[in-house]
């Protein structure tokens, strides 16, 4: 698509300034104090769908505490606890909440959400070894409605292990292959990282450099010129000759016409000089400070002038011949938008539009250089010369007639007109040129601003039409991770029964573009995806470089090491937004992995809220990965062999008489009655799905 590919990859002899993250204002994760509990439930489901289970659980629990009670919320509460976590990651508190959810199920409320919740607990029972038939459970999972089944497969990806994972892996892999490029990803993913465009602006006309003293002085000086002329004209007409009458008429006709043409010539000359100054032909220009807004604008102009060259084979000639207009345009953008809170990248749409406009004018043969834009035509020059000659002849004829009658008065009048004209003519030429320049620049600004506003609306509408939502971004990333995982399994020739557990660690691959909606995780145009596969013999690690916008990836490195080879694991917190994972092997150097590097616009030293970093770590599934690595570094293989908690079964089958969750109730915070939440350990067996 035209001008859609805005990856800002510099072309030859050009570069693009540093990429910065941009955050868009959004209310999709916002819950107001007056909003009903259903709003908390909605935001919780959205957080869960968008890959932030901790925040999802926070909102879902708040909705439940405020009296929102349904089978759907309990299903999502269970998924929020288990999403991006393995069975080993569950704490006693998590298991207590799951136990309460298990106790609440009853035959009277069996629907598709309760069926899904039953399958969740059946899977957990198979995982913890407390009972349940994996084959039967997977058959029941496959029989679920698509909505509940897909959610379970997505969020229990780390819970399912061994033969259960193997049984559904082909389905998961097939879904990932379909989802990876679904919803026109290649044509839309780039839009997510586009900055919110700054509104269209245009340079204001330069104020008139005319004062009241200039006007007052011009009037006085003009009087000093016109008075002698009127006196001489009166004296010539007093003779009553036909020659005097014709000469006076010619002087008053050709004189003003010649003056108008001379003023136009002078105005064009002044505009040309000003344009040469604007193009930088008459001054030396220092480069702007590095990494500033003006520097970014300059680099972006250089990049797009290189990229949009009309004839790529003649790019050098194009860049050389448009150097002046390029300097003028980038100076305009830097001045118009500087000191206005506009961030780097928000004016890229305008720069592209300006460059395309220059290319159009170049292709159509419109003038670009100052001497072409403000050239004085041959016809104007010829008329000026002819009118000046005719006016001079008429004036000399009048002088000849007047000198015969009153030589002394005529000489005095000539001296007065000459002295005052010496100052009046340049002054009035400047005043005329300033008025004319201001009118022309005002008209030019109206045309330019109108074109830019139309382009702004077009570009903004295009972004809004193509913008992917958070759920699509998370689904695409999950598909990429699934296919990378599948490739790692094939490369190491592993099947799921051989994999004890696995983990992902997606990190930004700098330099890249980053973007986020308010309250959501940061997403990046390039990722480095690490996959950790734990088997009975040790760790298999594979790393892939992911180009998220183009849905392409390739393996960059792989590593294998036994349990005892992992010496230490350390999380280094450099600031409130920068976390680094240091992995040290006994036979190698320390490997530093930047886990969270939140791009912000605050000045250095002004830390953002830690909530943003927590959301990013949660979205990356960092706690699960860290737990595996720390367990290996601390205890090695015994850590995986021993049980982390006493045996527990996740479901108890309720008696038929106690089926209704409303059998026991406690007052909710809003005064309504709701079922009492049990915190006892899980016991019993999986409740069958009716």
PDB file of N, CA, C and O in Angstrom, residues 152-154 156-157 160 164-165 167-179 478-479 482-483 485 496:
ATOM      1  N   UNK A 152      -9.410 -22.035  26.994  1.00  0.00           N
ATOM      2  CA  UNK A 152      -8.663 -22.977  27.837  1.00  0.00           C
ATOM      3  C   UNK A 152      -7.333 -23.330  27.188  1.00  0.00           C
ATOM      4  O   UNK A 152      -6.275 -23.322  27.847  1.00  0.00           O
ATOM      5  N   UNK A 153      -7.331 -23.622  25.900  1.00  0.00           N
ATOM      6  CA  UNK A 153      -6.090 -23.978  25.219  1.00  0.00           C
ATOM      7  C   UNK A 153      -5.095 -22.828  25.229  1.00  0.00           C
ATOM      8  O   UNK A 153      -3.887 -23.039  25.327  1.00  0.00           O
ATOM      9  N   UNK A 154      -5.610 -21.613  25.145  1.00  0.00           N
ATOM     10  CA  UNK A 154      -4.707 -20.464  25.114  1.00  0.00           C
ATOM     11  C   UNK A 154      -4.116 -20.174  26.484  1.00  0.00           C
ATOM     12  O   UNK A 154      -2.909 -19.984  26.616  1.00  0.00           O
ATOM     13  N   UNK A 156      -4.134 -22.052  29.337  1.00  0.00           N
ATOM     14  CA  UNK A 156      -3.553 -23.151  30.101  1.00  0.00           C
ATOM     15  C   UNK A 156      -2.406 -23.796  29.342  1.00  0.00           C
ATOM     16  O   UNK A 156      -2.079 -24.967  29.543  1.00  0.00           O
ATOM     17  N   UNK A 157      -1.766 -23.006  28.476  1.00  0.00           N
ATOM     18  CA  UNK A 157      -0.674 -23.545  27.683  1.00  0.00           C
ATOM     19  C   UNK A 157       0.486 -24.052  28.513  1.00  0.00           C
ATOM     20  O   UNK A 157       1.169 -25.009  28.134  1.00  0.00           O
ATOM     21  N   UNK A 160      -0.828 -27.443  30.743  1.00  0.00           N
ATOM     22  CA  UNK A 160      -0.883 -28.719  30.026  1.00  0.00           C
ATOM     23  C   UNK A 160       0.526 -29.239  29.780  1.00  0.00           C
ATOM     24  O   UNK A 160       1.399 -28.501  29.295  1.00  0.00           O
ATOM     25  N   UNK A 164      -1.047 -34.925  27.495  1.00  0.00           N
ATOM     26  CA  UNK A 164      -2.177 -34.014  27.285  1.00  0.00           C
ATOM     27  C   UNK A 164      -1.792 -32.920  26.290  1.00  0.00           C
ATOM     28  O   UNK A 164      -2.557 -32.579  25.390  1.00  0.00           O
ATOM     29  N   UNK A 165      -0.606 -32.363  26.451  1.00  0.00           N
ATOM     30  CA  UNK A 165      -0.142 -31.331  25.525  1.00  0.00           C
ATOM     31  C   UNK A 165       0.036 -31.915  24.131  1.00  0.00           C
ATOM     32  O   UNK A 165      -0.311 -31.280  23.128  1.00  0.00           O
ATOM     33  N   UNK A 167      -1.564 -34.299  22.809  1.00  0.00           N
ATOM     34  CA  UNK A 167      -2.845 -34.581  22.196  1.00  0.00           C
ATOM     35  C   UNK A 167      -3.487 -33.380  21.533  1.00  0.00           C
ATOM     36  O   UNK A 167      -4.261 -33.539  20.591  1.00  0.00           O
ATOM     37  N   UNK A 168      -3.215 -32.197  22.036  1.00  0.00           N
ATOM     38  CA  UNK A 168      -3.843 -30.990  21.475  1.00  0.00           C
ATOM     39  C   UNK A 168      -2.839 -30.125  20.721  1.00  0.00           C
ATOM     40  O   UNK A 168      -3.196 -29.052  20.230  1.00  0.00           O
ATOM     41  N   UNK A 169      -1.593 -30.577  20.647  1.00  0.00           N
ATOM     42  CA  UNK A 169      -0.556 -29.724  20.063  1.00  0.00           C
ATOM     43  C   UNK A 169      -0.815 -29.452  18.582  1.00  0.00           C
ATOM     44  O   UNK A 169      -0.590 -28.342  18.109  1.00  0.00           O
ATOM     45  N   UNK A 170      -1.276 -30.455  17.860  1.00  0.00           N
ATOM     46  CA  UNK A 170      -1.537 -30.233  16.441  1.00  0.00           C
ATOM     47  C   UNK A 170      -2.636 -29.190  16.251  1.00  0.00           C
ATOM     48  O   UNK A 170      -2.570 -28.374  15.325  1.00  0.00           O
ATOM     49  N   UNK A 171      -3.628 -29.198  17.114  1.00  0.00           N
ATOM     50  CA  UNK A 171      -4.677 -28.179  17.026  1.00  0.00           C
ATOM     51  C   UNK A 171      -4.101 -26.799  17.342  1.00  0.00           C
ATOM     52  O   UNK A 171      -4.388 -25.829  16.638  1.00  0.00           O
ATOM     53  N   UNK A 172      -3.306 -26.727  18.409  1.00  0.00           N
ATOM     54  CA  UNK A 172      -2.716 -25.433  18.792  1.00  0.00           C
ATOM     55  C   UNK A 172      -1.806 -24.918  17.685  1.00  0.00           C
ATOM     56  O   UNK A 172      -1.840 -23.734  17.324  1.00  0.00           O
ATOM     57  N   UNK A 173      -0.987 -25.801  17.118  1.00  0.00           N
ATOM     58  CA  UNK A 173      -0.088 -25.403  16.052  1.00  0.00           C
ATOM     59  C   UNK A 173      -0.861 -24.959  14.814  1.00  0.00           C
ATOM     60  O   UNK A 173      -0.528 -23.946  14.181  1.00  0.00           O
ATOM     61  N   UNK A 174      -1.902 -25.684  14.464  1.00  0.00           N
ATOM     62  CA  UNK A 174      -2.701 -25.309  13.304  1.00  0.00           C
ATOM     63  C   UNK A 174      -3.395 -23.977  13.487  1.00  0.00           C
ATOM     64  O   UNK A 174      -3.440 -23.155  12.558  1.00  0.00           O
ATOM     65  N   UNK A 175      -3.930 -23.751  14.683  1.00  0.00           N
ATOM     66  CA  UNK A 175      -4.568 -22.462  14.955  1.00  0.00           C
ATOM     67  C   UNK A 175      -3.553 -21.325  14.864  1.00  0.00           C
ATOM     68  O   UNK A 175      -3.871 -20.228  14.383  1.00  0.00           O
ATOM     69  N   UNK A 176      -2.317 -21.575  15.344  1.00  0.00           N
ATOM     70  CA  UNK A 176      -1.282 -20.535  15.293  1.00  0.00           C
ATOM     71  C   UNK A 176      -0.909 -20.205  13.853  1.00  0.00           C
ATOM     72  O   UNK A 176      -0.691 -19.036  13.508  1.00  0.00           O
ATOM     73  N   UNK A 177      -0.839 -21.212  12.993  1.00  0.00           N
ATOM     74  CA  UNK A 177      -0.512 -20.956  11.596  1.00  0.00           C
ATOM     75  C   UNK A 177      -1.593 -20.116  10.923  1.00  0.00           C
ATOM     76  O   UNK A 177      -1.291 -19.273  10.068  1.00  0.00           O
ATOM     77  N   UNK A 178      -2.848 -20.344  11.289  1.00  0.00           N
ATOM     78  CA  UNK A 178      -3.934 -19.542  10.728  1.00  0.00           C
ATOM     79  C   UNK A 178      -3.947 -18.135  11.310  1.00  0.00           C
ATOM     80  O   UNK A 178      -4.240 -17.160  10.611  1.00  0.00           O
ATOM     81  N   UNK A 179      -3.640 -18.024  12.596  1.00  0.00           N
ATOM     82  CA  UNK A 179      -3.732 -16.736  13.283  1.00  0.00           C
ATOM     83  C   UNK A 179      -2.557 -15.833  12.979  1.00  0.00           C
ATOM     84  O   UNK A 179      -2.675 -14.609  13.051  1.00  0.00           O
ATOM     85  N   UNK A 478       1.145 -14.384  20.268  1.00  0.00           N
ATOM     86  CA  UNK A 478       1.002 -15.759  20.746  1.00  0.00           C
ATOM     87  C   UNK A 478       1.213 -16.758  19.610  1.00  0.00           C
ATOM     88  O   UNK A 478       1.823 -17.822  19.805  1.00  0.00           O
ATOM     89  N   UNK A 479       0.697 -16.432  18.421  1.00  0.00           N
ATOM     90  CA  UNK A 479       0.897 -17.319  17.271  1.00  0.00           C
ATOM     91  C   UNK A 479       2.377 -17.417  16.920  1.00  0.00           C
ATOM     92  O   UNK A 479       2.888 -18.515  16.633  1.00  0.00           O
ATOM     93  N   UNK A 482       4.095 -19.611  19.486  1.00  0.00           N
ATOM     94  CA  UNK A 482       3.744 -21.022  19.314  1.00  0.00           C
ATOM     95  C   UNK A 482       4.535 -21.643  18.168  1.00  0.00           C
ATOM     96  O   UNK A 482       5.065 -22.759  18.290  1.00  0.00           O
ATOM     97  N   UNK A 483       4.652 -20.936  17.047  1.00  0.00           N
ATOM     98  CA  UNK A 483       5.391 -21.479  15.910  1.00  0.00           C
ATOM     99  C   UNK A 483       6.885 -21.548  16.196  1.00  0.00           C
ATOM    100  O   UNK A 483       7.574 -22.478  15.742  1.00  0.00           O
ATOM    101  N   UNK A 485       8.112 -22.042  19.183  1.00  0.00           N
ATOM    102  CA  UNK A 485       8.207 -23.198  20.073  1.00  0.00           C
ATOM    103  C   UNK A 485       8.177 -24.496  19.283  1.00  0.00           C
ATOM    104  O   UNK A 485       8.941 -25.433  19.552  1.00  0.00           O
ATOM    105  N   UNK A 496       6.315 -33.771  23.431  1.00  0.00           N
ATOM    106  CA  UNK A 496       5.853 -33.188  24.685  1.00  0.00           C
ATOM    107  C   UNK A 496       6.014 -34.106  25.904  1.00  0.00           C
ATOM    108  O   UNK A 496       6.299 -33.612  26.995  1.00  0.00           O
TER     109      UNK A 496
END
